[in-house]
């Protein structure tokens, strides 16, 4: 199963954001074993910037990104993705670009905490908790 991972899910884990961290971490732990997690190349630049803004040095920020991409597949953005995102009825262009890249890579779901931003997405959106419950019954790693 291929799942697109939204930036907010990754940030939940990196920043220890409660009460979301536990379910988001459980989703990421499944990537590379029971699912293939997809992130866009543009997300890596966003995450690098945010990590630096949070006080991480460039070396540490790169190390965090390396750990992520060791478990997640980085997908590109093509001209068709850009055109589809611009023409879509999704309000947030960055979210649309992620969704259309995910569609091209045959993502089954897009895991996000901002489901309302993906109402018109070509890939169905689920929260981390809903994804875990729907496909794994009790959330793996969650008490």
Short mmCIF file of N, CA, C and O in Angstrom, two decimals:
data_model
loop_
_atom_site.label_atom_id
_atom_site.label_comp_id
_atom_site.label_asym_id
_atom_site.label_seq_id
_atom_site.Cartn_x
_atom_site.Cartn_y
_atom_site.Cartn_z
N UNK A 1 0.84 -1.17 0.00
CA UNK A 1 0.00 0.00 0.00
C UNK A 1 0.89 1.24 0.00
O UNK A 1 1.84 1.32 0.77
N UNK A 2 0.58 2.19 -0.87
CA UNK A 2 1.28 3.47 -0.93
C UNK A 2 0.47 4.54 -0.22
O UNK A 2 -0.73 4.68 -0.51
N UNK A 3 1.12 5.28 0.67
CA UNK A 3 0.43 6.39 1.34
C UNK A 3 1.29 7.65 1.25
O UNK A 3 2.50 7.59 1.44
N UNK A 4 0.64 8.74 0.93
CA UNK A 4 1.31 10.03 0.95
C UNK A 4 1.26 10.54 2.39
O UNK A 4 0.21 10.48 3.03
N UNK A 5 2.37 11.03 2.88
CA UNK A 5 2.45 11.56 4.24
C UNK A 5 2.49 13.08 4.16
O UNK A 5 3.43 13.65 3.60
N UNK A 6 1.50 13.74 4.73
CA UNK A 6 1.47 15.20 4.75
C UNK A 6 2.52 15.73 5.74
O UNK A 6 2.87 15.06 6.72
N UNK A 7 2.98 16.92 5.49
CA UNK A 7 4.02 17.54 6.32
C UNK A 7 3.61 17.62 7.78
O UNK A 7 4.43 17.42 8.68
N UNK A 8 2.33 17.90 8.06
CA UNK A 8 1.92 18.05 9.46
C UNK A 8 2.09 16.76 10.25
O UNK A 8 2.37 16.79 11.44
N UNK A 9 1.98 15.61 9.59
CA UNK A 9 2.18 14.33 10.27
C UNK A 9 3.65 14.17 10.68
O UNK A 9 3.96 13.75 11.80
N UNK A 10 4.53 14.54 9.78
CA UNK A 10 5.97 14.47 10.08
C UNK A 10 6.32 15.45 11.20
O UNK A 10 7.06 15.11 12.13
N UNK A 11 5.77 16.66 11.12
CA UNK A 11 6.06 17.66 12.15
C UNK A 11 5.53 17.25 13.52
O UNK A 11 6.12 17.59 14.54
N UNK A 12 4.40 16.53 13.54
CA UNK A 12 3.89 16.02 14.81
C UNK A 12 4.95 15.21 15.52
O UNK A 12 5.16 15.34 16.72
N UNK A 13 5.64 14.37 14.75
CA UNK A 13 6.65 13.49 15.32
C UNK A 13 7.92 14.27 15.68
O UNK A 13 8.46 14.14 16.78
N UNK A 14 8.37 15.10 14.75
CA UNK A 14 9.63 15.83 14.97
C UNK A 14 9.53 16.82 16.13
O UNK A 14 10.54 17.09 16.79
N UNK A 15 8.34 17.37 16.36
CA UNK A 15 8.18 18.37 17.42
C UNK A 15 7.51 17.81 18.67
O UNK A 15 7.33 18.53 19.64
N UNK A 16 7.12 16.53 18.64
CA UNK A 16 6.45 15.94 19.80
C UNK A 16 5.10 16.56 20.07
O UNK A 16 4.67 16.62 21.22
N UNK A 17 4.42 17.00 19.03
CA UNK A 17 3.12 17.68 19.16
C UNK A 17 2.07 16.75 19.74
O UNK A 17 1.75 15.72 19.17
N UNK A 18 1.55 17.12 20.89
CA UNK A 18 0.49 16.35 21.53
C UNK A 18 -0.86 16.95 21.18
O UNK A 18 -0.96 18.16 21.00
N UNK A 19 -1.87 16.16 21.04
CA UNK A 19 -1.95 14.71 21.27
C UNK A 19 -1.72 13.88 20.01
O UNK A 19 -2.10 12.72 19.95
N UNK A 20 -1.09 14.45 19.00
CA UNK A 20 -1.00 13.82 17.69
C UNK A 20 0.24 12.95 17.49
O UNK A 20 0.27 12.09 16.61
N UNK A 21 1.26 13.19 18.27
CA UNK A 21 2.57 12.57 18.05
C UNK A 21 2.50 11.05 18.00
O UNK A 21 3.10 10.42 17.13
N UNK A 22 1.77 10.46 18.90
CA UNK A 22 1.76 9.00 19.01
C UNK A 22 1.19 8.32 17.76
O UNK A 22 1.80 7.40 17.21
N UNK A 23 0.04 8.79 17.27
CA UNK A 23 -0.54 8.15 16.09
C UNK A 23 0.28 8.48 14.83
O UNK A 23 0.45 7.63 13.95
N UNK A 24 0.80 9.69 14.75
CA UNK A 24 1.64 10.05 13.60
C UNK A 24 2.91 9.21 13.57
O UNK A 24 3.34 8.74 12.52
N UNK A 25 3.52 9.00 14.74
CA UNK A 25 4.73 8.17 14.82
C UNK A 25 4.41 6.73 14.43
O UNK A 25 5.22 6.08 13.75
N UNK A 26 3.26 6.24 14.82
CA UNK A 26 2.88 4.86 14.46
C UNK A 26 2.73 4.72 12.95
O UNK A 26 3.14 3.70 12.38
N UNK A 27 2.18 5.73 12.28
CA UNK A 27 2.07 5.69 10.82
C UNK A 27 3.47 5.66 10.20
O UNK A 27 3.75 4.85 9.32
N UNK A 28 4.35 6.55 10.66
CA UNK A 28 5.70 6.59 10.10
C UNK A 28 6.46 5.28 10.33
O UNK A 28 7.23 4.85 9.47
N UNK A 29 6.22 4.63 11.46
CA UNK A 29 6.89 3.35 11.75
C UNK A 29 6.47 2.26 10.78
O UNK A 29 7.23 1.32 10.52
N UNK A 30 5.27 2.36 10.22
CA UNK A 30 4.79 1.37 9.26
C UNK A 30 5.44 1.54 7.89
O UNK A 30 5.46 0.61 7.09
N UNK A 31 5.94 2.74 7.63
CA UNK A 31 6.52 3.04 6.32
C UNK A 31 7.84 2.29 6.13
O UNK A 31 8.71 2.32 6.99
N UNK A 32 7.94 1.63 5.01
CA UNK A 32 9.13 0.85 4.72
C UNK A 32 8.98 -0.60 5.14
O UNK A 32 9.81 -1.42 4.78
N UNK A 33 7.94 -0.89 5.91
CA UNK A 33 7.72 -2.28 6.31
C UNK A 33 6.36 -2.76 5.78
O UNK A 33 6.30 -3.59 4.90
N UNK A 34 5.28 -2.17 6.31
CA UNK A 34 3.94 -2.60 5.89
C UNK A 34 3.30 -1.66 4.88
O UNK A 34 2.28 -2.01 4.30
N UNK A 35 3.86 -0.50 4.70
CA UNK A 35 3.37 0.46 3.70
C UNK A 35 4.58 1.14 3.07
O UNK A 35 5.69 1.09 3.61
N UNK A 36 4.33 1.78 1.95
CA UNK A 36 5.34 2.65 1.35
C UNK A 36 4.88 4.08 1.57
O UNK A 36 3.81 4.47 1.07
N UNK A 37 5.63 4.82 2.35
CA UNK A 37 5.31 6.22 2.61
C UNK A 37 5.94 7.11 1.56
O UNK A 37 7.11 6.95 1.23
N UNK A 38 5.15 8.01 1.02
CA UNK A 38 5.60 8.92 -0.02
C UNK A 38 5.61 10.36 0.49
O UNK A 38 4.64 10.78 1.13
N UNK A 39 6.69 11.07 0.22
CA UNK A 39 6.72 12.51 0.46
C UNK A 39 7.28 13.18 -0.80
O UNK A 39 8.00 12.56 -1.56
N UNK A 40 6.92 14.42 -0.99
CA UNK A 40 7.41 15.13 -2.17
C UNK A 40 8.75 15.78 -1.88
O UNK A 40 9.08 16.09 -0.73
N UNK A 41 9.51 15.98 -2.94
CA UNK A 41 10.80 16.66 -2.80
C UNK A 41 10.59 18.06 -2.21
O UNK A 41 11.43 18.52 -1.42
N UNK A 42 9.49 18.70 -2.54
CA UNK A 42 9.24 20.04 -1.99
C UNK A 42 9.02 20.00 -0.48
O UNK A 42 9.37 20.97 0.21
N UNK A 43 8.50 18.91 0.02
CA UNK A 43 8.34 18.80 1.48
C UNK A 43 9.69 18.78 2.18
O UNK A 43 9.80 19.28 3.30
N UNK A 44 10.69 18.21 1.55
CA UNK A 44 12.00 18.16 2.20
C UNK A 44 12.57 19.56 2.39
O UNK A 44 13.21 19.83 3.41
N UNK A 45 12.33 20.44 1.42
CA UNK A 45 12.83 21.82 1.57
C UNK A 45 12.06 22.53 2.68
O UNK A 45 12.64 23.28 3.46
N UNK A 46 10.75 22.29 2.74
CA UNK A 46 9.94 22.89 3.81
C UNK A 46 10.41 22.41 5.18
O UNK A 46 10.56 23.20 6.12
N UNK A 47 10.62 21.11 5.29
CA UNK A 47 11.05 20.54 6.57
C UNK A 47 12.43 21.04 6.97
O UNK A 47 12.67 21.34 8.15
N UNK A 48 13.35 21.14 6.01
CA UNK A 48 14.68 21.67 6.30
C UNK A 48 14.56 23.09 6.86
O UNK A 48 15.17 23.41 7.89
N UNK A 49 13.77 23.91 6.20
CA UNK A 49 13.57 25.29 6.66
C UNK A 49 12.98 25.32 8.07
O UNK A 49 13.45 26.06 8.94
N UNK A 50 11.97 24.52 8.30
CA UNK A 50 11.31 24.52 9.62
C UNK A 50 12.24 24.00 10.72
O UNK A 50 12.23 24.52 11.84
N UNK A 51 13.03 22.99 10.41
CA UNK A 51 13.99 22.48 11.39
C UNK A 51 15.03 23.54 11.73
O UNK A 51 15.39 23.72 12.90
N UNK A 52 15.49 24.26 10.72
CA UNK A 52 16.46 25.33 10.97
C UNK A 52 15.83 26.44 11.80
O UNK A 52 16.46 26.99 12.71
N UNK A 53 14.58 26.77 11.52
CA UNK A 53 13.88 27.81 12.27
C UNK A 53 13.69 27.41 13.74
O UNK A 53 13.67 28.26 14.62
N UNK A 54 13.59 26.10 13.97
CA UNK A 54 13.44 25.58 15.34
C UNK A 54 14.78 25.48 16.06
O UNK A 54 14.83 24.99 17.18
N UNK A 55 15.86 25.90 15.41
CA UNK A 55 17.14 25.95 16.08
C UNK A 55 18.12 24.85 15.73
O UNK A 55 19.23 24.80 16.26
N UNK A 56 17.73 23.94 14.85
CA UNK A 56 18.67 22.89 14.44
C UNK A 56 19.69 23.48 13.47
O UNK A 56 19.35 24.30 12.62
N UNK A 57 20.91 23.07 13.59
CA UNK A 57 21.93 23.47 12.62
C UNK A 57 21.72 22.73 11.31
O UNK A 57 20.97 21.75 11.24
N UNK A 58 22.41 23.17 10.28
CA UNK A 58 22.25 22.56 8.96
C UNK A 58 22.62 21.08 8.99
O UNK A 58 21.94 20.24 8.39
N UNK A 59 23.68 20.72 9.71
CA UNK A 59 24.11 19.32 9.76
C UNK A 59 23.03 18.47 10.44
O UNK A 59 22.69 17.39 9.95
N UNK A 60 22.48 18.95 11.55
CA UNK A 60 21.44 18.21 12.26
C UNK A 60 20.17 18.11 11.42
O UNK A 60 19.51 17.06 11.39
N UNK A 61 19.79 19.20 10.76
CA UNK A 61 18.58 19.19 9.92
C UNK A 61 18.74 18.19 8.79
O UNK A 61 17.80 17.44 8.47
N UNK A 62 19.92 18.15 8.18
CA UNK A 62 20.16 17.19 7.11
C UNK A 62 20.11 15.76 7.64
O UNK A 62 19.61 14.85 6.97
N UNK A 63 20.61 15.54 8.84
CA UNK A 63 20.59 14.20 9.43
C UNK A 63 19.15 13.74 9.67
O UNK A 63 18.81 12.58 9.43
N UNK A 64 18.31 14.65 10.14
CA UNK A 64 16.89 14.32 10.36
C UNK A 64 16.24 13.95 9.03
O UNK A 64 15.51 12.95 8.92
N UNK A 65 16.49 14.76 8.00
CA UNK A 65 15.92 14.47 6.69
C UNK A 65 16.44 13.14 6.14
O UNK A 65 15.68 12.38 5.54
N UNK A 66 17.71 12.84 6.36
CA UNK A 66 18.26 11.56 5.89
C UNK A 66 17.55 10.40 6.56
O UNK A 66 17.23 9.40 5.91
N UNK A 67 17.29 10.51 7.87
CA UNK A 67 16.57 9.45 8.57
C UNK A 67 15.17 9.27 7.98
O UNK A 67 14.70 8.14 7.84
N UNK A 68 14.52 10.37 7.65
CA UNK A 68 13.18 10.29 7.06
C UNK A 68 13.22 9.57 5.72
O UNK A 68 12.42 8.66 5.47
N UNK A 69 14.13 10.01 4.85
CA UNK A 69 14.12 9.42 3.51
C UNK A 69 14.69 8.01 3.47
O UNK A 69 14.54 7.31 2.47
N UNK A 70 15.30 7.57 4.57
CA UNK A 70 15.69 6.17 4.67
C UNK A 70 14.45 5.28 4.77
O UNK A 70 14.52 4.08 4.48
N UNK A 71 13.32 5.85 5.21
CA UNK A 71 12.08 5.09 5.41
C UNK A 71 10.95 5.51 4.48
O UNK A 71 9.94 4.81 4.41
N UNK A 72 11.10 6.64 3.83
CA UNK A 72 10.06 7.17 2.95
C UNK A 72 10.62 7.32 1.54
O UNK A 72 11.81 7.55 1.36
N UNK A 73 9.74 7.21 0.58
CA UNK A 73 10.14 7.40 -0.82
C UNK A 73 9.86 8.85 -1.22
O UNK A 73 8.74 9.34 -1.03
N UNK A 74 10.86 9.53 -1.75
CA UNK A 74 10.69 10.91 -2.20
C UNK A 74 10.20 10.89 -3.64
O UNK A 74 10.82 10.25 -4.50
N UNK A 75 9.09 11.57 -3.87
CA UNK A 75 8.52 11.63 -5.22
C UNK A 75 8.76 13.02 -5.81
O UNK A 75 8.85 14.01 -5.09
N UNK A 76 8.86 13.04 -7.11
CA UNK A 76 9.09 14.29 -7.82
C UNK A 76 7.77 14.99 -8.14
O UNK A 76 6.70 14.44 -7.90
N UNK A 77 7.89 16.19 -8.66
CA UNK A 77 6.72 16.92 -9.16
C UNK A 77 6.97 17.17 -10.64
O UNK A 77 8.02 17.70 -11.02
N UNK A 78 6.04 16.74 -11.45
CA UNK A 78 6.19 16.91 -12.89
C UNK A 78 5.35 18.08 -13.38
O UNK A 78 4.52 18.62 -12.65
N UNK A 79 5.56 18.42 -14.64
CA UNK A 79 4.76 19.49 -15.24
C UNK A 79 3.27 19.16 -15.19
O UNK A 79 2.44 20.02 -14.91
N UNK A 80 2.93 17.91 -15.41
CA UNK A 80 1.51 17.53 -15.36
C UNK A 80 0.95 17.68 -13.95
O UNK A 80 -0.21 18.08 -13.78
N UNK A 81 1.75 17.36 -12.93
CA UNK A 81 1.31 17.55 -11.55
C UNK A 81 1.03 19.03 -11.29
O UNK A 81 0.02 19.38 -10.67
N UNK A 82 1.93 19.89 -11.74
CA UNK A 82 1.77 21.33 -11.55
C UNK A 82 0.51 21.81 -12.25
O UNK A 82 -0.31 22.54 -11.67
N UNK A 83 0.31 21.39 -13.49
CA UNK A 83 -0.89 21.81 -14.24
C UNK A 83 -2.16 21.31 -13.58
O UNK A 83 -3.14 22.05 -13.47
N UNK A 84 -2.15 20.05 -13.16
CA UNK A 84 -3.33 19.50 -12.49
C UNK A 84 -3.62 20.21 -11.18
O UNK A 84 -4.77 20.48 -10.84
N UNK A 85 -2.57 20.51 -10.42
CA UNK A 85 -2.75 21.21 -9.14
C UNK A 85 -3.31 22.61 -9.36
O UNK A 85 -4.20 23.06 -8.63
N UNK A 86 -2.80 23.31 -10.37
CA UNK A 86 -3.29 24.65 -10.67
C UNK A 86 -4.74 24.64 -11.14
O UNK A 86 -5.51 25.55 -10.84
N UNK A 87 -5.12 23.60 -11.87
CA UNK A 87 -6.48 23.52 -12.41
C UNK A 87 -7.48 22.92 -11.42
O UNK A 87 -8.68 22.99 -11.65
N UNK A 88 -6.98 22.37 -10.33
CA UNK A 88 -7.88 21.68 -9.39
C UNK A 88 -8.71 22.66 -8.57
O UNK A 88 -8.40 23.84 -8.50
N UNK A 89 -9.74 22.12 -7.95
CA UNK A 89 -10.58 22.95 -7.08
C UNK A 89 -10.06 22.98 -5.65
O UNK A 89 -10.70 23.57 -4.77
N UNK A 90 -8.89 22.38 -5.42
CA UNK A 90 -8.29 22.46 -4.09
C UNK A 90 -7.77 23.88 -3.87
O UNK A 90 -7.14 24.45 -4.76
N UNK A 91 -8.03 24.44 -2.72
CA UNK A 91 -7.65 25.82 -2.43
C UNK A 91 -6.16 26.01 -2.19
O UNK A 91 -5.60 27.03 -2.55
N UNK A 92 -5.51 25.06 -1.57
CA UNK A 92 -4.10 25.18 -1.23
C UNK A 92 -3.26 24.51 -2.32
O UNK A 92 -3.32 23.30 -2.51
N UNK A 93 -2.49 25.30 -3.04
CA UNK A 93 -1.70 24.79 -4.16
C UNK A 93 -0.70 23.73 -3.71
O UNK A 93 -0.53 22.71 -4.36
N UNK A 94 -0.03 23.98 -2.60
CA UNK A 94 0.98 23.03 -2.12
C UNK A 94 0.34 21.67 -1.80
O UNK A 94 0.89 20.63 -2.14
N UNK A 95 -0.83 21.70 -1.18
CA UNK A 95 -1.55 20.45 -0.90
C UNK A 95 -1.97 19.77 -2.20
O UNK A 95 -1.88 18.55 -2.34
N UNK A 96 -2.44 20.56 -3.17
CA UNK A 96 -2.86 20.01 -4.46
C UNK A 96 -1.68 19.35 -5.18
O UNK A 96 -1.81 18.27 -5.75
N UNK A 97 -0.53 20.00 -5.14
CA UNK A 97 0.65 19.44 -5.79
C UNK A 97 1.04 18.11 -5.15
O UNK A 97 1.36 17.14 -5.84
N UNK A 98 0.96 18.03 -3.83
CA UNK A 98 1.25 16.79 -3.12
C UNK A 98 0.24 15.71 -3.52
O UNK A 98 0.62 14.57 -3.80
N UNK A 99 -1.02 16.07 -3.57
CA UNK A 99 -2.08 15.10 -3.90
C UNK A 99 -1.93 14.56 -5.33
O UNK A 99 -2.06 13.35 -5.55
N UNK A 100 -1.65 15.43 -6.29
CA UNK A 100 -1.53 14.97 -7.67
C UNK A 100 -0.25 14.17 -7.89
O UNK A 100 -0.24 13.22 -8.68
N UNK A 101 0.81 14.52 -7.17
CA UNK A 101 2.01 13.69 -7.22
C UNK A 101 1.72 12.31 -6.65
O UNK A 101 2.16 11.29 -7.19
N UNK A 102 0.97 12.29 -5.56
CA UNK A 102 0.58 11.01 -4.96
C UNK A 102 -0.28 10.18 -5.90
O UNK A 102 -0.10 8.96 -6.02
N UNK A 103 -1.19 10.84 -6.58
CA UNK A 103 -2.05 10.12 -7.54
C UNK A 103 -1.19 9.48 -8.63
O UNK A 103 -1.39 8.33 -8.99
N UNK A 104 -0.25 10.24 -9.17
CA UNK A 104 0.61 9.72 -10.24
C UNK A 104 1.43 8.53 -9.75
O UNK A 104 1.73 7.60 -10.51
N UNK A 105 1.77 8.52 -8.47
CA UNK A 105 2.54 7.41 -7.90
C UNK A 105 1.63 6.33 -7.31
O UNK A 105 2.08 5.49 -6.52
N UNK A 106 0.36 6.40 -7.67
CA UNK A 106 -0.64 5.39 -7.28
C UNK A 106 -0.80 5.25 -5.77
O UNK A 106 -0.89 4.13 -5.23
N UNK A 107 -0.82 6.39 -5.09
CA UNK A 107 -1.05 6.36 -3.65
C UNK A 107 -2.48 5.90 -3.37
O UNK A 107 -3.42 6.32 -4.06
N UNK A 108 -2.62 5.08 -2.37
CA UNK A 108 -3.94 4.62 -1.97
C UNK A 108 -4.64 5.63 -1.08
O UNK A 108 -5.86 5.80 -1.15
N UNK A 109 -3.84 6.30 -0.23
CA UNK A 109 -4.38 7.29 0.70
C UNK A 109 -3.36 8.38 0.94
O UNK A 109 -2.17 8.20 0.73
N UNK A 110 -3.87 9.49 1.42
CA UNK A 110 -3.04 10.60 1.85
C UNK A 110 -3.31 10.77 3.35
O UNK A 110 -4.46 10.94 3.75
N UNK A 111 -2.29 10.65 4.16
CA UNK A 111 -2.44 10.72 5.62
C UNK A 111 -2.10 12.13 6.07
O UNK A 111 -0.99 12.62 5.86
N UNK A 112 -3.09 12.78 6.68
CA UNK A 112 -2.98 14.18 7.09
C UNK A 112 -3.87 14.43 8.29
O UNK A 112 -4.85 13.71 8.51
N UNK A 113 -3.54 15.47 9.03
CA UNK A 113 -4.46 15.91 10.08
C UNK A 113 -5.39 17.01 9.57
O UNK A 113 -6.28 17.45 10.25
N UNK A 114 -5.16 17.47 8.36
CA UNK A 114 -5.98 18.54 7.78
C UNK A 114 -6.84 18.00 6.64
O UNK A 114 -6.73 18.44 5.50
N UNK A 115 -7.70 17.06 6.97
CA UNK A 115 -8.55 16.43 5.96
C UNK A 115 -9.39 17.41 5.17
O UNK A 115 -9.62 17.22 3.98
N UNK A 116 -9.82 18.49 5.81
CA UNK A 116 -10.66 19.48 5.11
C UNK A 116 -9.91 20.13 3.95
O UNK A 116 -10.52 20.54 2.97
N UNK A 117 -8.59 20.18 4.04
CA UNK A 117 -7.80 20.76 2.95
C UNK A 117 -7.72 19.83 1.74
O UNK A 117 -7.30 20.25 0.67
N UNK A 118 -8.12 18.58 1.92
CA UNK A 118 -8.01 17.59 0.86
C UNK A 118 -9.37 17.04 0.42
O UNK A 118 -9.46 15.95 -0.14
N UNK A 119 -10.43 17.82 0.65
CA UNK A 119 -11.77 17.36 0.29
C UNK A 119 -11.89 17.08 -1.21
O UNK A 119 -12.58 16.15 -1.61
N UNK A 120 -11.25 17.86 -2.04
CA UNK A 120 -11.32 17.68 -3.49
C UNK A 120 -10.07 17.01 -4.05
O UNK A 120 -9.78 17.12 -5.24
N UNK A 121 -9.36 16.31 -3.21
CA UNK A 121 -8.12 15.65 -3.60
C UNK A 121 -8.40 14.42 -4.46
O UNK A 121 -9.39 13.71 -4.23
N UNK A 122 -7.53 14.15 -5.43
CA UNK A 122 -7.67 12.92 -6.21
C UNK A 122 -7.27 11.67 -5.43
O UNK A 122 -7.47 10.55 -5.89
N UNK A 123 -6.70 11.86 -4.23
CA UNK A 123 -6.33 10.76 -3.34
C UNK A 123 -7.09 10.95 -2.04
O UNK A 123 -7.05 12.04 -1.46
N UNK A 124 -7.80 9.93 -1.61
CA UNK A 124 -8.60 10.04 -0.38
C UNK A 124 -7.72 10.30 0.83
O UNK A 124 -6.68 9.66 1.00
N UNK A 125 -8.15 11.23 1.66
CA UNK A 125 -7.39 11.61 2.85
C UNK A 125 -7.96 10.94 4.10
O UNK A 125 -9.17 10.82 4.25
N UNK A 126 -7.05 10.52 4.96
CA UNK A 126 -7.41 9.96 6.27
C UNK A 126 -6.49 10.57 7.32
O UNK A 126 -5.32 10.84 7.04
N UNK A 127 -7.01 10.72 8.52
CA UNK A 127 -6.15 11.15 9.63
C UNK A 127 -5.25 9.98 10.00
O UNK A 127 -5.55 8.82 9.68
N UNK A 128 -4.14 10.27 10.69
CA UNK A 128 -3.29 9.15 11.13
C UNK A 128 -4.06 8.11 11.94
O UNK A 128 -3.94 6.91 11.69
N UNK A 129 -4.89 8.57 12.86
CA UNK A 129 -5.65 7.65 13.71
C UNK A 129 -6.63 6.82 12.87
O UNK A 129 -6.72 5.60 13.04
N UNK A 130 -7.35 7.47 11.95
CA UNK A 130 -8.31 6.74 11.10
C UNK A 130 -7.59 5.73 10.21
O UNK A 130 -8.08 4.62 10.01
N UNK A 131 -6.44 6.11 9.68
CA UNK A 131 -5.67 5.18 8.85
C UNK A 131 -5.28 3.94 9.65
O UNK A 131 -5.46 2.81 9.20
N UNK A 132 -4.75 4.16 10.84
CA UNK A 132 -4.32 3.05 11.68
C UNK A 132 -5.48 2.14 12.04
O UNK A 132 -5.38 0.91 11.98
N UNK A 133 -6.60 2.74 12.42
CA UNK A 133 -7.76 1.95 12.81
C UNK A 133 -8.36 1.19 11.64
O UNK A 133 -8.75 0.03 11.77
N UNK A 134 -8.43 1.83 10.47
CA UNK A 134 -9.05 1.20 9.31
C UNK A 134 -8.24 0.02 8.80
O UNK A 134 -8.80 -0.99 8.40
N UNK A 135 -6.93 0.12 8.81
CA UNK A 135 -6.12 -0.91 8.18
C UNK A 135 -5.39 -1.83 9.15
O UNK A 135 -4.91 -2.89 8.76
N UNK A 136 -5.30 -1.44 10.39
CA UNK A 136 -4.55 -2.25 11.33
C UNK A 136 -5.31 -2.53 12.63
O UNK A 136 -4.74 -2.96 13.60
N UNK A 137 -6.62 -2.25 12.62
CA UNK A 137 -7.43 -2.48 13.80
C UNK A 137 -6.98 -1.57 14.91
O UNK A 137 -7.04 -0.35 14.78
N UNK A 138 -6.51 -2.13 15.98
CA UNK A 138 -5.93 -1.30 17.03
C UNK A 138 -4.68 -0.64 16.46
O UNK A 138 -3.93 -1.27 15.74
N UNK A 139 -4.48 0.59 16.79
CA UNK A 139 -3.34 1.33 16.27
C UNK A 139 -2.04 0.73 16.75
O UNK A 139 -1.80 0.63 17.95
N UNK A 140 -1.18 0.27 15.81
CA UNK A 140 0.10 -0.32 16.22
C UNK A 140 0.93 0.66 17.03
O UNK A 140 1.09 1.79 16.64
N UNK A 141 1.41 0.20 18.14
CA UNK A 141 2.28 1.03 18.95
C UNK A 141 1.53 2.03 19.81
O UNK A 141 2.13 2.81 20.52
N UNK A 142 0.20 2.02 19.74
CA UNK A 142 -0.58 2.98 20.53
C UNK A 142 -1.36 2.20 21.57
O UNK A 142 -2.00 1.21 21.28
N UNK A 143 -1.29 2.68 22.78
CA UNK A 143 -1.96 2.00 23.89
C UNK A 143 -3.45 2.26 23.85
O UNK A 143 -3.93 3.25 23.45
#
